[in-house]
PDB file of N, CA and C in Angstrom:
ATOM      1  N   UNK A 338      94.112  80.835 104.821  1.00 97.00           N
ATOM      2  CA  UNK A 338      93.401  79.085 105.257  1.00 97.00           C
ATOM      3  C   UNK A 338      93.434  78.679 103.808  1.00 97.00           C
ATOM      4  N   UNK A 339      93.221  77.533 103.419  1.00 98.00           N
ATOM      5  CA  UNK A 339      93.036  76.449 102.270  1.00 98.00           C
ATOM      6  C   UNK A 339      91.158  76.377 101.930  1.00 98.00           C
ATOM      7  N   UNK A 340      90.639  76.518 101.052  1.00 98.00           N
ATOM      8  CA  UNK A 340      89.522  76.522 100.758  1.00 98.00           C
ATOM      9  C   UNK A 340      89.358  75.771  99.215  1.00 98.00           C
ATOM     10  N   UNK A 341      88.453  74.772  99.150  1.00 98.00           N
ATOM     11  CA  UNK A 341      88.515  74.092  97.896  1.00 98.00           C
ATOM     12  C   UNK A 341      87.135  74.868  96.730  1.00 98.00           C
ATOM     13  N   UNK A 342      87.561  75.390  96.041  1.00 98.00           N
ATOM     14  CA  UNK A 342      86.824  76.539  94.910  1.00 98.00           C
ATOM     15  C   UNK A 342      86.789  75.564  93.807  1.00 98.00           C
ATOM     16  N   UNK A 343      84.924  75.211  93.199  1.00 98.00           N
ATOM     17  CA  UNK A 343      84.982  74.470  92.360  1.00 98.00           C
ATOM     18  C   UNK A 343      86.023  73.233  91.786  1.00 98.00           C
ATOM     19  N   UNK A 344      86.181  72.338  92.966  1.00 98.00           N
ATOM     20  CA  UNK A 344      86.907  71.634  93.206  1.00 98.00           C
ATOM     21  C   UNK A 344      88.770  71.627  93.547  1.00 98.00           C
ATOM     22  N   UNK A 345      88.931  73.007  93.229  1.00 98.00           N
ATOM     23  CA  UNK A 345      90.234  73.170  93.239  1.00 98.00           C
ATOM     24  C   UNK A 345      90.788  74.004  94.905  1.00 98.00           C
ATOM     25  N   UNK A 346      92.187  73.388  95.012  1.00 98.00           N
ATOM     26  CA  UNK A 346      92.848  74.124  96.027  1.00 98.00           C
ATOM     27  C   UNK A 346      93.038  75.448  96.144  1.00 98.00           C
ATOM     28  N   UNK A 347      92.308  76.458  97.085  1.00 97.00           N
ATOM     29  CA  UNK A 347      93.019  77.423  96.872  1.00 97.00           C
ATOM     30  C   UNK A 347      93.179  78.371  98.076  1.00 97.00           C
ATOM     31  N   UNK A 348      94.427  79.035  98.096  1.00 98.00           N
ATOM     32  CA  UNK A 348      94.468  79.207  99.191  1.00 98.00           C
ATOM     33  C   UNK A 348      93.629  81.132  99.324  1.00 98.00           C
ATOM     34  N   UNK A 349      93.188  81.227 100.638  1.00 98.00           N
ATOM     35  CA  UNK A 349      92.738  82.662 101.023  1.00 98.00           C
ATOM     36  C   UNK A 349      92.389  83.413 101.930  1.00 98.00           C
ATOM     37  N   UNK A 350      92.256  84.510 102.302  1.00 97.00           N
ATOM     38  CA  UNK A 350      92.223  85.269 103.273  1.00 97.00           C
ATOM     39  C   UNK A 350      91.085  85.587 103.672  1.00 97.00           C
ATOM     40  N   UNK A 351      89.681  85.302 103.186  1.00 98.00           N
ATOM     41  CA  UNK A 351      88.498  85.933 102.962  1.00 98.00           C
ATOM     42  C   UNK A 351      87.771  85.019 104.246  1.00 98.00           C
ATOM     43  N   UNK A 352      87.000  85.871 105.028  1.00 98.00           N
ATOM     44  CA  UNK A 352      86.794  85.378 105.993  1.00 98.00           C
ATOM     45  C   UNK A 352      85.134  84.861 106.080  1.00 98.00           C
ATOM     46  N   UNK A 353      84.649  85.616 104.646  1.00 98.00           N
ATOM     47  CA  UNK A 353      83.185  84.826 104.464  1.00 98.00           C
ATOM     48  C   UNK A 353      82.841  85.116 102.723  1.00 98.00           C
ATOM     49  N   UNK A 354      81.547  84.475 102.178  1.00 98.00           N
ATOM     50  CA  UNK A 354      81.690  84.380 100.683  1.00 98.00           C
ATOM     51  C   UNK A 354      81.865  85.647  99.808  1.00 98.00           C
ATOM     52  N   UNK A 355      81.389  86.393 100.568  1.00 98.00           N
ATOM     53  CA  UNK A 355      81.124  87.744  99.871  1.00 98.00           C
ATOM     54  C   UNK A 355      82.961  88.340  99.660  1.00 98.00           C
ATOM     55  N   UNK A 356      83.253  88.498 100.796  1.00 98.00           N
ATOM     56  CA  UNK A 356      85.062  88.577 100.581  1.00 98.00           C
ATOM     57  C   UNK A 356      85.889  87.406  99.503  1.00 98.00           C
ATOM     58  N   UNK A 357      85.335  86.162  99.427  1.00 98.00           N
ATOM     59  CA  UNK A 357      86.034  85.625  98.970  1.00 98.00           C
ATOM     60  C   UNK A 357      85.784  85.522  97.022  1.00 98.00           C
ATOM     61  N   UNK A 358      84.397  86.422  96.812  1.00 98.00           N
ATOM     62  CA  UNK A 358      83.870  86.606  95.703  1.00 98.00           C
ATOM     63  C   UNK A 358      85.108  87.412  95.355  1.00 98.00           C
ATOM     64  N   UNK A 359      85.116  88.658  95.976  1.00 98.00           N
ATOM     65  CA  UNK A 359      85.900  90.194  95.893  1.00 98.00           C
ATOM     66  C   UNK A 359      87.233  89.695  95.459  1.00 98.00           C
ATOM     67  N   UNK A 360      87.791  88.970  96.551  1.00 98.00           N
ATOM     68  CA  UNK A 360      89.493  88.031  96.422  1.00 98.00           C
ATOM     69  C   UNK A 360      89.278  87.811  94.740  1.00 98.00           C
ATOM     70  N   UNK A 361      88.426  86.736  94.222  1.00 97.00           N
ATOM     71  CA  UNK A 361      88.526  86.418  93.163  1.00 97.00           C
ATOM     72  C   UNK A 361      88.104  87.293  91.973  1.00 97.00           C
ATOM     73  N   UNK A 362      87.747  88.801  92.176  1.00 97.00           N
ATOM     74  CA  UNK A 362      87.471  89.400  91.103  1.00 97.00           C
ATOM     75  C   UNK A 362      86.133  89.101  90.322  1.00 97.00           C
ATOM     76  N   UNK A 363      85.316  88.368  91.766  1.00 97.00           N
ATOM     77  CA  UNK A 363      83.514  87.905  91.002  1.00 97.00           C
ATOM     78  C   UNK A 363      82.756  89.014  91.868  1.00 97.00           C
ATOM     79  N   UNK A 364      82.748  90.001  92.649  1.00 95.00           N
ATOM     80  CA  UNK A 364      82.354  90.444  92.943  1.00 95.00           C
ATOM     81  C   UNK A 364      80.687  91.201  92.225  1.00 95.00           C
ATOM     82  N   UNK A 365      81.082  91.723  91.394  1.00 94.00           N
ATOM     83  CA  UNK A 365      80.034  92.087  90.637  1.00 94.00           C
ATOM     84  C   UNK A 365      79.273  91.050  89.132  1.00 94.00           C
ATOM     85  N   UNK A 366      79.778  89.940  89.742  1.00 95.00           N
ATOM     86  CA  UNK A 366      79.358  88.735  88.443  1.00 95.00           C
ATOM     87  C   UNK A 366      78.192  88.335  88.590  1.00 95.00           C
ATOM     88  N   UNK A 367      77.328  87.820  87.784  1.00 95.00           N
ATOM     89  CA  UNK A 367      76.059  87.401  88.238  1.00 95.00           C
ATOM     90  C   UNK A 367      76.578  85.866  88.104  1.00 95.00           C
ATOM     91  N   UNK A 368      76.867  85.437  89.130  1.00 97.00           N
ATOM     92  CA  UNK A 368      77.034  84.347  89.722  1.00 97.00           C
ATOM     93  C   UNK A 368      75.978  83.239  90.718  1.00 97.00           C
ATOM     94  N   UNK A 369      75.721  82.065  91.002  1.00 97.00           N
ATOM     95  CA  UNK A 369      75.364  81.230  92.216  1.00 97.00           C
ATOM     96  C   UNK A 369      76.427  80.783  93.022  1.00 97.00           C
ATOM     97  N   UNK A 370      76.273  80.584  93.966  1.00 98.00           N
ATOM     98  CA  UNK A 370      77.545  80.119  94.845  1.00 98.00           C
ATOM     99  C   UNK A 370      76.559  79.130  96.180  1.00 98.00           C
ATOM    100  N   UNK A 371      77.654  78.069  96.389  1.00 98.00           N
ATOM    101  CA  UNK A 371      77.163  77.365  97.161  1.00 98.00           C
ATOM    102  C   UNK A 371      78.187  76.921  98.114  1.00 98.00           C
ATOM    103  N   UNK A 372      78.147  76.388  99.275  1.00 98.00           N
ATOM    104  CA  UNK A 372      78.761  76.313 100.298  1.00 98.00           C
ATOM    105  C   UNK A 372      78.576  74.995 101.111  1.00 98.00           C
ATOM    106  N   UNK A 373      79.740  73.804 100.871  1.00 98.00           N
ATOM    107  CA  UNK A 373      79.323  72.667 101.451  1.00 98.00           C
ATOM    108  C   UNK A 373      78.150  71.954 100.867  1.00 98.00           C
ATOM    109  N   UNK A 374      77.952  72.272  99.777  1.00 98.00           N
ATOM    110  CA  UNK A 374      76.863  71.626  99.101  1.00 98.00           C
ATOM    111  C   UNK A 374      75.882  72.225  99.361  1.00 98.00           C
ATOM    112  N   UNK A 375      75.525  73.326  99.770  1.00 98.00           N
ATOM    113  CA  UNK A 375      74.222  74.385 100.338  1.00 98.00           C
ATOM    114  C   UNK A 375      73.851  75.505  99.411  1.00 98.00           C
ATOM    115  N   UNK A 376      73.395  76.285  99.066  1.00 98.00           N
ATOM    116  CA  UNK A 376      73.246  76.873  98.117  1.00 98.00           C
ATOM    117  C   UNK A 376      72.983  78.321  99.049  1.00 98.00           C
ATOM    118  N   UNK A 377      74.028  79.376  98.233  1.00 98.00           N
ATOM    119  CA  UNK A 377      73.675  80.415  99.208  1.00 98.00           C
ATOM    120  C   UNK A 377      73.429  81.584  98.160  1.00 98.00           C
ATOM    121  N   UNK A 378      72.358  82.040  99.017  1.00 97.00           N
ATOM    122  CA  UNK A 378      71.458  83.672  97.892  1.00 97.00           C
ATOM    123  C   UNK A 378      72.770  84.271  98.299  1.00 97.00           C
ATOM    124  N   UNK A 379      72.313  85.413  97.001  1.00 97.00           N
ATOM    125  CA  UNK A 379      73.617  87.020  97.154  1.00 97.00           C
ATOM    126  C   UNK A 379      73.385  87.378  98.204  1.00 97.00           C
ATOM    127  N   UNK A 380      72.304  87.669  99.014  1.00 97.00           N
ATOM    128  CA  UNK A 380      71.970  88.551  99.980  1.00 97.00           C
ATOM    129  C   UNK A 380      72.746  88.030 101.636  1.00 97.00           C
ATOM    130  N   UNK A 381      72.612  86.935 101.289  1.00 98.00           N
ATOM    131  CA  UNK A 381      73.453  86.272 102.794  1.00 98.00           C
ATOM    132  C   UNK A 381      74.986  86.013 102.452  1.00 98.00           C
ATOM    133  N   UNK A 382      75.156  86.373 101.289  1.00 98.00           N
ATOM    134  CA  UNK A 382      77.020  85.911 101.387  1.00 98.00           C
ATOM    135  C   UNK A 382      77.611  86.155 102.181  1.00 98.00           C
ATOM    136  N   UNK A 383      77.463  87.733 102.532  1.00 98.00           N
ATOM    137  CA  UNK A 383      78.408  88.854 103.716  1.00 98.00           C
ATOM    138  C   UNK A 383      78.418  88.214 104.711  1.00 98.00           C
ATOM    139  N   UNK A 384      77.127  87.089 104.719  1.00 98.00           N
ATOM    140  CA  UNK A 384      76.858  86.671 106.384  1.00 98.00           C
ATOM    141  C   UNK A 384      77.427  85.189 106.295  1.00 98.00           C
ATOM    142  N   UNK A 385      77.800  84.873 105.516  1.00 98.00           N
ATOM    143  CA  UNK A 385      78.091  82.749 105.551  1.00 98.00           C
ATOM    144  C   UNK A 385      79.793  82.919 105.446  1.00 98.00           C
ATOM    145  N   UNK A 386      80.312  82.676 106.836  1.00 98.00           N
ATOM    146  CA  UNK A 386      81.545  82.508 107.186  1.00 98.00           C
ATOM    147  C   UNK A 386      82.049  81.457 106.665  1.00 98.00           C
ATOM    148  N   UNK A 387      83.533  81.680 106.191  1.00 98.00           N
ATOM    149  CA  UNK A 387      84.359  80.235 105.512  1.00 98.00           C
ATOM    150  C   UNK A 387      85.052  79.704 106.499  1.00 98.00           C
ATOM    151  N   UNK A 388      85.709  78.569 106.482  1.00 98.00           N
ATOM    152  CA  UNK A 388      86.581  77.910 107.589  1.00 98.00           C
ATOM    153  C   UNK A 388      87.345  77.186 106.553  1.00 98.00           C
ATOM    154  N   UNK A 389      88.196  76.392 107.352  1.00 98.00           N
ATOM    155  CA  UNK A 389      89.505  75.758 106.644  1.00 98.00           C
ATOM    156  C   UNK A 389      88.417  74.756 106.050  1.00 98.00           C
ATOM    157  N   UNK A 390      89.015  74.421 104.529  1.00 98.00           N
ATOM    158  CA  UNK A 390      88.700  73.116 104.050  1.00 98.00           C
ATOM    159  C   UNK A 390      87.278  73.177 103.262  1.00 98.00           C
ATOM    160  N   UNK A 391      86.754  74.260 103.779  1.00 98.00           N
ATOM    161  CA  UNK A 391      84.934  74.520 103.469  1.00 98.00           C
ATOM    162  C   UNK A 391      85.108  74.325 101.424  1.00 98.00           C
ATOM    163  N   UNK A 392      84.286  73.591 101.353  1.00 98.00           N
ATOM    164  CA  UNK A 392      83.753  73.993  99.612  1.00 98.00           C
ATOM    165  C   UNK A 392      82.895  74.532  99.038  1.00 98.00           C
ATOM    166  N   UNK A 393      83.887  75.249  98.071  1.00 98.00           N
ATOM    167  CA  UNK A 393      82.648  76.806  97.710  1.00 98.00           C
ATOM    168  C   UNK A 393      82.293  76.002  96.271  1.00 98.00           C
ATOM    169  N   UNK A 394      81.191  75.914  95.552  1.00 98.00           N
ATOM    170  CA  UNK A 394      81.067  75.945  94.161  1.00 98.00           C
ATOM    171  C   UNK A 394      80.627  77.627  93.847  1.00 98.00           C
ATOM    172  N   UNK A 395      81.220  78.227  92.469  1.00 98.00           N
ATOM    173  CA  UNK A 395      80.533  79.321  92.226  1.00 98.00           C
ATOM    174  C   UNK A 395      80.404  79.073  90.515  1.00 98.00           C
ATOM    175  N   UNK A 396      78.947  79.072  90.414  1.00 97.00           N
ATOM    176  CA  UNK A 396      78.996  78.737  88.781  1.00 97.00           C
ATOM    177  C   UNK A 396      78.022  80.174  88.246  1.00 97.00           C
ATOM    178  N   UNK A 397      78.495  80.289  87.112  1.00 91.00           N
ATOM    179  CA  UNK A 397      77.750  81.540  85.804  1.00 91.00           C
ATOM    180  C   UNK A 397      76.563  80.517  84.978  1.00 91.00           C
ATOM    181  N   UNK A 398      75.335  81.086  85.110  1.00 86.00           N
ATOM    182  CA  UNK A 398      74.897  80.844  84.241  1.00 86.00           C
ATOM    183  C   UNK A 398      74.992  80.654  82.557  1.00 86.00           C
ATOM    184  N   UNK A 399      74.309  79.822  81.930  1.00 82.00           N
ATOM    185  CA  UNK A 399      74.876  79.744  81.011  1.00 82.00           C
ATOM    186  C   UNK A 399      73.482  79.843  80.221  1.00 82.00           C
ATOM    187  N   UNK A 400      73.562  80.354  78.484  1.00 79.00           N
ATOM    188  CA  UNK A 400      72.309  80.348  77.700  1.00 79.00           C
ATOM    189  C   UNK A 400      72.000  79.047  77.036  1.00 79.00           C
ATOM    190  N   UNK A 401      71.000  78.827  76.297  1.00 77.00           N
ATOM    191  CA  UNK A 401      71.176  77.672  75.573  1.00 77.00           C
ATOM    192  C   UNK A 401      70.949  76.210  75.972  1.00 77.00           C
ATOM    193  N   UNK A 402      70.630  75.308  75.017  1.00 63.00           N
ATOM    194  CA  UNK A 402      70.125  73.805  75.856  1.00 63.00           C
ATOM    195  C   UNK A 402      70.587  72.855  75.093  1.00 63.00           C
TER     196      UNK A 402
END
């Protein structure tokens, strides 16, 4: 299926958000995630299914100001 990850069309075999992070080699990274504009806590990623055309945002925290 095709997902939109951080604004880019991305092919994926992932069935849920946790699987997508593993696909992208981000499973162990400290990131915030959102699906279709809604924040998804880390503990809910494996229970958050993905569908064709879903928009996923993956953001890493930054220091500074």
